[in-house]
């Protein structure tokens, strides 16, 4: 899936779009905390590194965001390191 993401300095998150029902369905906005991208994927503090980490690991991030959306469609989605760690294989989760 294509990663449509921007860094939001004010909230210290990367905001991205998901399409739970494919491109013919709704476009849902979600966020992942900068800390999660630092701690789990080794992103540095600059915007480009954060966006690259989100893009490189978007399969895991998107899957968790879609899962959260399906569980509660009316609740804003902001993922943390704890959310992502639960979805990652052990070898991948220890890359920081």
PDB file of N, CA and C in Angstrom:
ATOM      1  N   UNK A   1       0.847  -1.182   0.000  1.00  0.00           N
ATOM      2  CA  UNK A   1       0.000   0.000   0.000  1.00  0.00           C
ATOM      3  C   UNK A   1       0.881   1.230   0.000  1.00  0.00           C
ATOM      4  N   UNK A   2       0.423   2.262  -0.627  1.00  0.00           N
ATOM      5  CA  UNK A   2       1.122   3.532  -0.690  1.00  0.00           C
ATOM      6  C   UNK A   2       0.999   4.261   0.641  1.00  0.00           C
ATOM      7  N   UNK A   3       2.116   4.785   1.140  1.00  0.00           N
ATOM      8  CA  UNK A   3       2.121   5.495   2.418  1.00  0.00           C
ATOM      9  C   UNK A   3       1.961   6.990   2.168  1.00  0.00           C
ATOM     10  N   UNK A   4       0.804   7.534   2.518  1.00  0.00           N
ATOM     11  CA  UNK A   4       0.547   8.968   2.425  1.00  0.00           C
ATOM     12  C   UNK A   4       0.730   9.527   3.825  1.00  0.00           C
ATOM     13  N   UNK A   5       1.882  10.162   4.096  1.00  0.00           N
ATOM     14  CA  UNK A   5       2.173  10.585   5.458  1.00  0.00           C
ATOM     15  C   UNK A   5       2.783  11.980   5.502  1.00  0.00           C
ATOM     16  N   UNK A   6       2.497  12.682   6.603  1.00  0.00           N
ATOM     17  CA  UNK A   6       3.131  13.962   6.889  1.00  0.00           C
ATOM     18  C   UNK A   6       3.503  13.983   8.367  1.00  0.00           C
ATOM     19  N   UNK A   7       4.565  14.708   8.671  1.00  0.00           N
ATOM     20  CA  UNK A   7       4.966  14.844  10.069  1.00  0.00           C
ATOM     21  C   UNK A   7       4.254  16.051  10.672  1.00  0.00           C
ATOM     22  N   UNK A   8       3.719  15.867  11.869  1.00  0.00           N
ATOM     23  CA  UNK A   8       3.029  16.940  12.591  1.00  0.00           C
ATOM     24  C   UNK A   8       3.857  17.288  13.824  1.00  0.00           C
ATOM     25  N   UNK A   9       4.667  18.317  13.702  1.00  0.00           N
ATOM     26  CA  UNK A   9       5.583  18.702  14.771  1.00  0.00           C
ATOM     27  C   UNK A   9       4.838  19.051  16.055  1.00  0.00           C
ATOM     28  N   UNK A  10       3.699  19.715  15.934  1.00  0.00           N
ATOM     29  CA  UNK A  10       2.949  20.158  17.111  1.00  0.00           C
ATOM     30  C   UNK A  10       2.435  19.008  17.971  1.00  0.00           C
ATOM     31  N   UNK A  11       2.125  17.867  17.353  1.00  0.00           N
ATOM     32  CA  UNK A  11       1.613  16.722  18.114  1.00  0.00           C
ATOM     33  C   UNK A  11       2.645  15.605  18.261  1.00  0.00           C
ATOM     34  N   UNK A  12       3.828  15.812  17.664  1.00  0.00           N
ATOM     35  CA  UNK A  12       4.898  14.811  17.693  1.00  0.00           C
ATOM     36  C   UNK A  12       4.393  13.456  17.202  1.00  0.00           C
ATOM     37  N   UNK A  13       3.721  13.513  16.052  1.00  0.00           N
ATOM     38  CA  UNK A  13       3.188  12.318  15.407  1.00  0.00           C
ATOM     39  C   UNK A  13       3.412  12.411  13.903  1.00  0.00           C
ATOM     40  N   UNK A  14       3.299  11.267  13.258  1.00  0.00           N
ATOM     41  CA  UNK A  14       3.217  11.223  11.802  1.00  0.00           C
ATOM     42  C   UNK A  14       1.780  10.840  11.483  1.00  0.00           C
ATOM     43  N   UNK A  15       1.132  11.674  10.695  1.00  0.00           N
ATOM     44  CA  UNK A  15      -0.253  11.430  10.303  1.00  0.00           C
ATOM     45  C   UNK A  15      -0.245  10.742   8.941  1.00  0.00           C
ATOM     46  N   UNK A  16      -1.084   9.710   8.797  1.00  0.00           N
ATOM     47  CA  UNK A  16      -1.114   8.937   7.563  1.00  0.00           C
ATOM     48  C   UNK A  16      -2.528   8.503   7.253  1.00  0.00           C
ATOM     49  N   UNK A  17      -2.747   8.154   5.989  1.00  0.00           N
ATOM     50  CA  UNK A  17      -4.068   7.726   5.537  1.00  0.00           C
ATOM     51  C   UNK A  17      -4.108   6.207   5.434  1.00  0.00           C
ATOM     52  N   UNK A  18      -5.262   5.658   5.780  1.00  0.00           N
ATOM     53  CA  UNK A  18      -5.531   4.241   5.545  1.00  0.00           C
ATOM     54  C   UNK A  18      -6.849   4.134   4.789  1.00  0.00           C
ATOM     55  N   UNK A  19      -7.001   3.044   4.065  1.00  0.00           N
ATOM     56  CA  UNK A  19      -8.210   2.775   3.291  1.00  0.00           C
ATOM     57  C   UNK A  19      -8.688   1.373   3.672  1.00  0.00           C
ATOM     58  N   UNK A  20      -9.418   1.247   4.788  1.00  0.00           N
ATOM     59  CA  UNK A  20      -9.815  -0.072   5.282  1.00  0.00           C
ATOM     60  C   UNK A  20     -10.621  -0.909   4.291  1.00  0.00           C
ATOM     61  N   UNK A  21     -11.363  -0.256   3.407  1.00  0.00           N
ATOM     62  CA  UNK A  21     -12.196  -0.958   2.445  1.00  0.00           C
ATOM     63  C   UNK A  21     -11.683  -0.792   1.017  1.00  0.00           C
ATOM     64  N   UNK A  22     -10.392  -0.525   0.869  1.00  0.00           N
ATOM     65  CA  UNK A  22      -9.821  -0.274  -0.450  1.00  0.00           C
ATOM     66  C   UNK A  22     -10.036   1.174  -0.862  1.00  0.00           C
ATOM     67  N   UNK A  23      -9.500   1.539  -2.026  1.00  0.00           N
ATOM     68  CA  UNK A  23      -9.575   2.932  -2.468  1.00  0.00           C
ATOM     69  C   UNK A  23     -10.980   3.392  -2.819  1.00  0.00           C
ATOM     70  N   UNK A  24     -11.930   2.469  -2.960  1.00  0.00           N
ATOM     71  CA  UNK A  24     -13.314   2.854  -3.219  1.00  0.00           C
ATOM     72  C   UNK A  24     -14.057   3.201  -1.935  1.00  0.00           C
ATOM     73  N   UNK A  25     -13.463   2.876  -0.791  1.00  0.00           N
ATOM     74  CA  UNK A  25     -14.087   3.156   0.505  1.00  0.00           C
ATOM     75  C   UNK A  25     -13.557   4.445   1.110  1.00  0.00           C
ATOM     76  N   UNK A  26     -13.861   4.661   2.378  1.00  0.00           N
ATOM     77  CA  UNK A  26     -13.454   5.907   3.028  1.00  0.00           C
ATOM     78  C   UNK A  26     -11.936   5.991   3.243  1.00  0.00           C
ATOM     79  N   UNK A  27     -11.449   7.204   3.244  1.00  0.00           N
ATOM     80  CA  UNK A  27     -10.057   7.507   3.586  1.00  0.00           C
ATOM     81  C   UNK A  27     -10.051   7.915   5.045  1.00  0.00           C
ATOM     82  N   UNK A  28      -9.341   7.166   5.868  1.00  0.00           N
ATOM     83  CA  UNK A  28      -9.301   7.402   7.312  1.00  0.00           C
ATOM     84  C   UNK A  28      -7.922   7.932   7.689  1.00  0.00           C
ATOM     85  N   UNK A  29      -7.887   8.977   8.498  1.00  0.00           N
ATOM     86  CA  UNK A  29      -6.618   9.533   8.957  1.00  0.00           C
ATOM     87  C   UNK A  29      -6.274   8.925  10.313  1.00  0.00           C
ATOM     88  N   UNK A  30      -5.017   8.559  10.457  1.00  0.00           N
ATOM     89  CA  UNK A  30      -4.513   7.978  11.701  1.00  0.00           C
ATOM     90  C   UNK A  30      -3.159   8.606  11.998  1.00  0.00           C
ATOM     91  N   UNK A  31      -2.653   8.346  13.190  1.00  0.00           N
ATOM     92  CA  UNK A  31      -1.354   8.885  13.600  1.00  0.00           C
ATOM     93  C   UNK A  31      -0.542   7.800  14.281  1.00  0.00           C
ATOM     94  N   UNK A  32       0.787   7.979  14.205  1.00  0.00           N
ATOM     95  CA  UNK A  32       1.702   7.164  14.992  1.00  0.00           C
ATOM     96  C   UNK A  32       2.645   8.134  15.697  1.00  0.00           C
ATOM     97  N   UNK A  33       2.889   7.868  16.960  1.00  0.00           N
ATOM     98  CA  UNK A  33       3.743   8.731  17.767  1.00  0.00           C
ATOM     99  C   UNK A  33       5.182   8.698  17.271  1.00  0.00           C
ATOM    100  N   UNK A  34       5.831   9.873  17.277  1.00  0.00           N
ATOM    101  CA  UNK A  34       7.251   9.938  16.922  1.00  0.00           C
ATOM    102  C   UNK A  34       8.063   8.955  17.751  1.00  0.00           C
ATOM    103  N   UNK A  35       7.747   8.860  19.044  1.00  0.00           N
ATOM    104  CA  UNK A  35       8.485   7.955  19.931  1.00  0.00           C
ATOM    105  C   UNK A  35       8.448   6.514  19.435  1.00  0.00           C
ATOM    106  N   UNK A  36       7.326   6.087  18.901  1.00  0.00           N
ATOM    107  CA  UNK A  36       7.230   4.717  18.376  1.00  0.00           C
ATOM    108  C   UNK A  36       8.174   4.539  17.192  1.00  0.00           C
ATOM    109  N   UNK A  37       8.244   5.536  16.335  1.00  0.00           N
ATOM    110  CA  UNK A  37       9.129   5.451  15.174  1.00  0.00           C
ATOM    111  C   UNK A  37      10.597   5.483  15.602  1.00  0.00           C
ATOM    112  N   UNK A  38      10.903   6.237  16.660  1.00  0.00           N
ATOM    113  CA  UNK A  38      12.275   6.274  17.202  1.00  0.00           C
ATOM    114  C   UNK A  38      12.626   4.927  17.828  1.00  0.00           C
ATOM    115  N   UNK A  39      11.796   4.505  18.757  1.00  0.00           N
ATOM    116  CA  UNK A  39      12.107   3.334  19.584  1.00  0.00           C
ATOM    117  C   UNK A  39      12.059   2.012  18.829  1.00  0.00           C
ATOM    118  N   UNK A  40      11.120   1.863  17.923  1.00  0.00           N
ATOM    119  CA  UNK A  40      10.945   0.587  17.241  1.00  0.00           C
ATOM    120  C   UNK A  40      11.682   0.489  15.909  1.00  0.00           C
ATOM    121  N   UNK A  41      11.785   1.604  15.212  1.00  0.00           N
ATOM    122  CA  UNK A  41      12.303   1.554  13.855  1.00  0.00           C
ATOM    123  C   UNK A  41      13.578   2.371  13.650  1.00  0.00           C
ATOM    124  N   UNK A  42      14.123   2.923  14.738  1.00  0.00           N
ATOM    125  CA  UNK A  42      15.399   3.618  14.676  1.00  0.00           C
ATOM    126  C   UNK A  42      15.388   4.969  13.994  1.00  0.00           C
ATOM    127  N   UNK A  43      14.243   5.593  13.870  1.00  0.00           N
ATOM    128  CA  UNK A  43      14.176   6.917  13.240  1.00  0.00           C
ATOM    129  C   UNK A  43      14.883   7.943  14.121  1.00  0.00           C
ATOM    130  N   UNK A  44      15.554   8.882  13.483  1.00  0.00           N
ATOM    131  CA  UNK A  44      16.143   9.982  14.245  1.00  0.00           C
ATOM    132  C   UNK A  44      15.082  11.080  14.404  1.00  0.00           C
ATOM    133  N   UNK A  45      15.471  12.219  14.945  1.00  0.00           N
ATOM    134  CA  UNK A  45      14.498  13.271  15.255  1.00  0.00           C
ATOM    135  C   UNK A  45      14.078  14.120  14.071  1.00  0.00           C
ATOM    136  N   UNK A  46      14.726  13.949  12.916  1.00  0.00           N
ATOM    137  CA  UNK A  46      14.361  14.814  11.797  1.00  0.00           C
ATOM    138  C   UNK A  46      13.151  14.267  11.043  1.00  0.00           C
ATOM    139  N   UNK A  47      12.448  15.167  10.416  1.00  0.00           N
ATOM    140  CA  UNK A  47      11.200  14.838   9.727  1.00  0.00           C
ATOM    141  C   UNK A  47      11.385  13.775   8.653  1.00  0.00           C
ATOM    142  N   UNK A  48      12.428  13.872   7.870  1.00  0.00           N
ATOM    143  CA  UNK A  48      12.652  12.915   6.783  1.00  0.00           C
ATOM    144  C   UNK A  48      12.849  11.507   7.337  1.00  0.00           C
ATOM    145  N   UNK A  49      13.612  11.375   8.408  1.00  0.00           N
ATOM    146  CA  UNK A  49      13.839  10.062   9.012  1.00  0.00           C
ATOM    147  C   UNK A  49      12.541   9.469   9.544  1.00  0.00           C
ATOM    148  N   UNK A  50      11.718  10.291  10.177  1.00  0.00           N
ATOM    149  CA  UNK A  50      10.433   9.821  10.700  1.00  0.00           C
ATOM    150  C   UNK A  50       9.524   9.338   9.573  1.00  0.00           C
ATOM    151  N   UNK A  51       9.454  10.104   8.486  1.00  0.00           N
ATOM    152  CA  UNK A  51       8.608   9.719   7.357  1.00  0.00           C
ATOM    153  C   UNK A  51       9.131   8.457   6.670  1.00  0.00           C
ATOM    154  N   UNK A  52      10.449   8.339   6.539  1.00  0.00           N
ATOM    155  CA  UNK A  52      11.029   7.135   5.930  1.00  0.00           C
ATOM    156  C   UNK A  52      10.768   5.898   6.788  1.00  0.00           C
ATOM    157  N   UNK A  53      10.850   6.047   8.107  1.00  0.00           N
ATOM    158  CA  UNK A  53      10.564   4.916   8.998  1.00  0.00           C
ATOM    159  C   UNK A  53       9.107   4.492   8.866  1.00  0.00           C
ATOM    160  N   UNK A  54       8.204   5.465   8.777  1.00  0.00           N
ATOM    161  CA  UNK A  54       6.784   5.153   8.605  1.00  0.00           C
ATOM    162  C   UNK A  54       6.573   4.421   7.282  1.00  0.00           C
ATOM    163  N   UNK A  55       7.182   4.905   6.228  1.00  0.00           N
ATOM    164  CA  UNK A  55       7.021   4.282   4.918  1.00  0.00           C
ATOM    165  C   UNK A  55       7.626   2.880   4.882  1.00  0.00           C
ATOM    166  N   UNK A  56       8.812   2.722   5.454  1.00  0.00           N
ATOM    167  CA  UNK A  56       9.501   1.424   5.419  1.00  0.00           C
ATOM    168  C   UNK A  56       8.758   0.344   6.195  1.00  0.00           C
ATOM    169  N   UNK A  57       8.020   0.749   7.219  1.00  0.00           N
ATOM    170  CA  UNK A  57       7.324  -0.215   8.080  1.00  0.00           C
ATOM    171  C   UNK A  57       5.808  -0.049   7.993  1.00  0.00           C
ATOM    172  N   UNK A  58       5.367   0.498   6.869  1.00  0.00           N
ATOM    173  CA  UNK A  58       3.951   0.818   6.737  1.00  0.00           C
ATOM    174  C   UNK A  58       3.058  -0.408   6.776  1.00  0.00           C
ATOM    175  N   UNK A  59       3.548  -1.548   6.334  1.00  0.00           N
ATOM    176  CA  UNK A  59       2.713  -2.746   6.371  1.00  0.00           C
ATOM    177  C   UNK A  59       2.278  -3.061   7.801  1.00  0.00           C
ATOM    178  N   UNK A  60       3.190  -2.955   8.748  1.00  0.00           N
ATOM    179  CA  UNK A  60       2.880  -3.228  10.160  1.00  0.00           C
ATOM    180  C   UNK A  60       2.013  -2.105  10.739  1.00  0.00           C
ATOM    181  N   UNK A  61       2.384  -0.869  10.446  1.00  0.00           N
ATOM    182  CA  UNK A  61       1.668   0.300  10.982  1.00  0.00           C
ATOM    183  C   UNK A  61       0.238   0.336  10.445  1.00  0.00           C
ATOM    184  N   UNK A  62       0.103   0.146   9.152  1.00  0.00           N
ATOM    185  CA  UNK A  62      -1.227   0.166   8.529  1.00  0.00           C
ATOM    186  C   UNK A  62      -2.117  -0.944   9.074  1.00  0.00           C
ATOM    187  N   UNK A  63      -1.574  -2.142   9.224  1.00  0.00           N
ATOM    188  CA  UNK A  63      -2.371  -3.265   9.726  1.00  0.00           C
ATOM    189  C   UNK A  63      -2.917  -2.970  11.117  1.00  0.00           C
ATOM    190  N   UNK A  64      -2.089  -2.396  11.979  1.00  0.00           N
ATOM    191  CA  UNK A  64      -2.541  -2.072  13.338  1.00  0.00           C
ATOM    192  C   UNK A  64      -3.581  -0.951  13.306  1.00  0.00           C
ATOM    193  N   UNK A  65      -3.385   0.036  12.445  1.00  0.00           N
ATOM    194  CA  UNK A  65      -4.356   1.128  12.346  1.00  0.00           C
ATOM    195  C   UNK A  65      -5.710   0.630  11.831  1.00  0.00           C
ATOM    196  N   UNK A  66      -5.692  -0.246  10.842  1.00  0.00           N
ATOM    197  CA  UNK A  66      -6.941  -0.811  10.319  1.00  0.00           C
ATOM    198  C   UNK A  66      -7.629  -1.644  11.397  1.00  0.00           C
ATOM    199  N   UNK A  67      -6.861  -2.421  12.121  1.00  0.00           N
ATOM    200  CA  UNK A  67      -7.421  -3.213  13.219  1.00  0.00           C
ATOM    201  C   UNK A  67      -8.093  -2.297  14.250  1.00  0.00           C
ATOM    202  N   UNK A  68      -7.420  -1.222  14.617  1.00  0.00           N
ATOM    203  CA  UNK A  68      -7.980  -0.268  15.582  1.00  0.00           C
ATOM    204  C   UNK A  68      -9.233   0.398  15.026  1.00  0.00           C
ATOM    205  N   UNK A  69      -9.216   0.770  13.759  1.00  0.00           N
ATOM    206  CA  UNK A  69     -10.384   1.392  13.130  1.00  0.00           C
ATOM    207  C   UNK A  69     -11.583   0.439  13.143  1.00  0.00           C
ATOM    208  N   UNK A  70     -11.358  -0.803  12.778  1.00  0.00           N
ATOM    209  CA  UNK A  70     -12.462  -1.781  12.735  1.00  0.00           C
ATOM    210  C   UNK A  70     -13.045  -2.028  14.125  1.00  0.00           C
ATOM    211  N   UNK A  71     -12.210  -1.975  15.145  1.00  0.00           N
ATOM    212  CA  UNK A  71     -12.680  -2.191  16.515  1.00  0.00           C
ATOM    213  C   UNK A  71     -13.502  -1.009  17.020  1.00  0.00           C
ATOM    214  N   UNK A  72     -13.175   0.197  16.555  1.00  0.00           N
ATOM    215  CA  UNK A  72     -13.869   1.382  17.033  1.00  0.00           C
ATOM    216  C   UNK A  72     -13.808   2.477  15.966  1.00  0.00           C
ATOM    217  N   UNK A  73     -14.697   2.417  14.964  1.00  0.00           N
ATOM    218  CA  UNK A  73     -14.625   3.325  13.813  1.00  0.00           C
ATOM    219  C   UNK A  73     -14.777   4.812  14.127  1.00  0.00           C
ATOM    220  N   UNK A  74     -15.347   5.159  15.241  1.00  0.00           N
ATOM    221  CA  UNK A  74     -15.570   6.575  15.553  1.00  0.00           C
ATOM    222  C   UNK A  74     -14.513   7.159  16.493  1.00  0.00           C
ATOM    223  N   UNK A  75     -13.513   6.366  16.850  1.00  0.00           N
ATOM    224  CA  UNK A  75     -12.485   6.813  17.778  1.00  0.00           C
ATOM    225  C   UNK A  75     -11.228   7.201  17.007  1.00  0.00           C
ATOM    226  N   UNK A  76     -10.644   8.382  17.310  1.00  0.00           N
ATOM    227  CA  UNK A  76      -9.390   8.759  16.642  1.00  0.00           C
ATOM    228  C   UNK A  76      -8.307   7.703  16.874  1.00  0.00           C
ATOM    229  N   UNK A  77      -7.465   7.502  15.876  1.00  0.00           N
ATOM    230  CA  UNK A  77      -6.425   6.473  15.936  1.00  0.00           C
ATOM    231  C   UNK A  77      -5.063   7.138  16.108  1.00  0.00           C
ATOM    232  N   UNK A  78      -4.435   6.906  17.260  1.00  0.00           N
ATOM    233  CA  UNK A  78      -3.057   7.318  17.485  1.00  0.00           C
ATOM    234  C   UNK A  78      -2.320   6.109  18.046  1.00  0.00           C
ATOM    235  N   UNK A  79      -1.405   5.581  17.259  1.00  0.00           N
ATOM    236  CA  UNK A  79      -0.660   4.392  17.650  1.00  0.00           C
ATOM    237  C   UNK A  79       0.576   4.756  18.464  1.00  0.00           C
ATOM    238  N   UNK A  80       0.904   3.904  19.422  1.00  0.00           N
ATOM    239  CA  UNK A  80       2.093   4.072  20.243  1.00  0.00           C
ATOM    240  C   UNK A  80       3.017   2.875  20.014  1.00  0.00           C
ATOM    241  N   UNK A  81       4.181   2.929  20.631  1.00  0.00           N
ATOM    242  CA  UNK A  81       5.118   1.803  20.526  1.00  0.00           C
ATOM    243  C   UNK A  81       4.484   0.519  21.045  1.00  0.00           C
ATOM    244  N   UNK A  82       3.729   0.602  22.134  1.00  0.00           N
ATOM    245  CA  UNK A  82       3.082  -0.592  22.696  1.00  0.00           C
ATOM    246  C   UNK A  82       2.108  -1.229  21.714  1.00  0.00           C
ATOM    247  N   UNK A  83       1.388  -0.415  20.972  1.00  0.00           N
ATOM    248  CA  UNK A  83       0.447  -0.946  19.976  1.00  0.00           C
ATOM    249  C   UNK A  83       1.177  -1.726  18.893  1.00  0.00           C
ATOM    250  N   UNK A  84       2.262  -1.173  18.413  1.00  0.00           N
ATOM    251  CA  UNK A  84       3.005  -1.779  17.315  1.00  0.00           C
ATOM    252  C   UNK A  84       3.785  -2.997  17.784  1.00  0.00           C
ATOM    253  N   UNK A  85       4.404  -2.928  18.953  1.00  0.00           N
ATOM    254  CA  UNK A  85       5.188  -4.058  19.470  1.00  0.00           C
ATOM    255  C   UNK A  85       4.369  -5.331  19.535  1.00  0.00           C
ATOM    256  N   UNK A  86       3.109  -5.206  19.901  1.00  0.00           N
ATOM    257  CA  UNK A  86       2.240  -6.375  20.022  1.00  0.00           C
ATOM    258  C   UNK A  86       2.014  -7.049  18.660  1.00  0.00           C
ATOM    259  N   UNK A  87       2.208  -6.304  17.575  1.00  0.00           N
ATOM    260  CA  UNK A  87       1.965  -6.832  16.230  1.00  0.00           C
ATOM    261  C   UNK A  87       3.221  -7.334  15.538  1.00  0.00           C
ATOM    262  N   UNK A  88       4.381  -7.073  16.117  1.00  0.00           N
ATOM    263  CA  UNK A  88       5.644  -7.377  15.441  1.00  0.00           C
ATOM    264  C   UNK A  88       6.236  -8.705  15.899  1.00  0.00           C
ATOM    265  N   UNK A  89       6.871  -9.411  14.987  1.00  0.00           N
ATOM    266  CA  UNK A  89       7.625 -10.593  15.393  1.00  0.00           C
ATOM    267  C   UNK A  89       8.757 -10.181  16.333  1.00  0.00           C
ATOM    268  N   UNK A  90       9.173 -11.046  17.219  1.00  0.00           N
ATOM    269  CA  UNK A  90      10.192 -10.707  18.217  1.00  0.00           C
ATOM    270  C   UNK A  90      11.475 -10.195  17.602  1.00  0.00           C
ATOM    271  N   UNK A  91      11.959 -10.772  16.537  1.00  0.00           N
ATOM    272  CA  UNK A  91      13.200 -10.336  15.922  1.00  0.00           C
ATOM    273  C   UNK A  91      13.102  -8.898  15.423  1.00  0.00           C
ATOM    274  N   UNK A  92      11.962  -8.525  14.882  1.00  0.00           N
ATOM    275  CA  UNK A  92      11.777  -7.173  14.365  1.00  0.00           C
ATOM    276  C   UNK A  92      11.600  -6.180  15.502  1.00  0.00           C
ATOM    277  N   UNK A  93      10.956  -6.577  16.583  1.00  0.00           N
ATOM    278  CA  UNK A  93      10.655  -5.664  17.680  1.00  0.00           C
ATOM    279  C   UNK A  93      11.887  -5.223  18.432  1.00  0.00           C
ATOM    280  N   UNK A  94      13.006  -5.896  18.287  1.00  0.00           N
ATOM    281  CA  UNK A  94      14.186  -5.534  19.052  1.00  0.00           C
ATOM    282  C   UNK A  94      15.224  -4.810  18.220  1.00  0.00           C
ATOM    283  N   UNK A  95      14.807  -4.023  17.239  1.00  0.00           N
ATOM    284  CA  UNK A  95      15.773  -3.368  16.372  1.00  0.00           C
ATOM    285  C   UNK A  95      16.220  -2.014  16.887  1.00  0.00           C
ATOM    286  N   UNK A  96      15.843  -1.587  18.058  1.00  0.00           N
ATOM    287  CA  UNK A  96      16.291  -0.287  18.551  1.00  0.00           C
ATOM    288  C   UNK A  96      17.506  -0.403  19.421  1.00  0.00           C
TER     289      UNK A  96
END
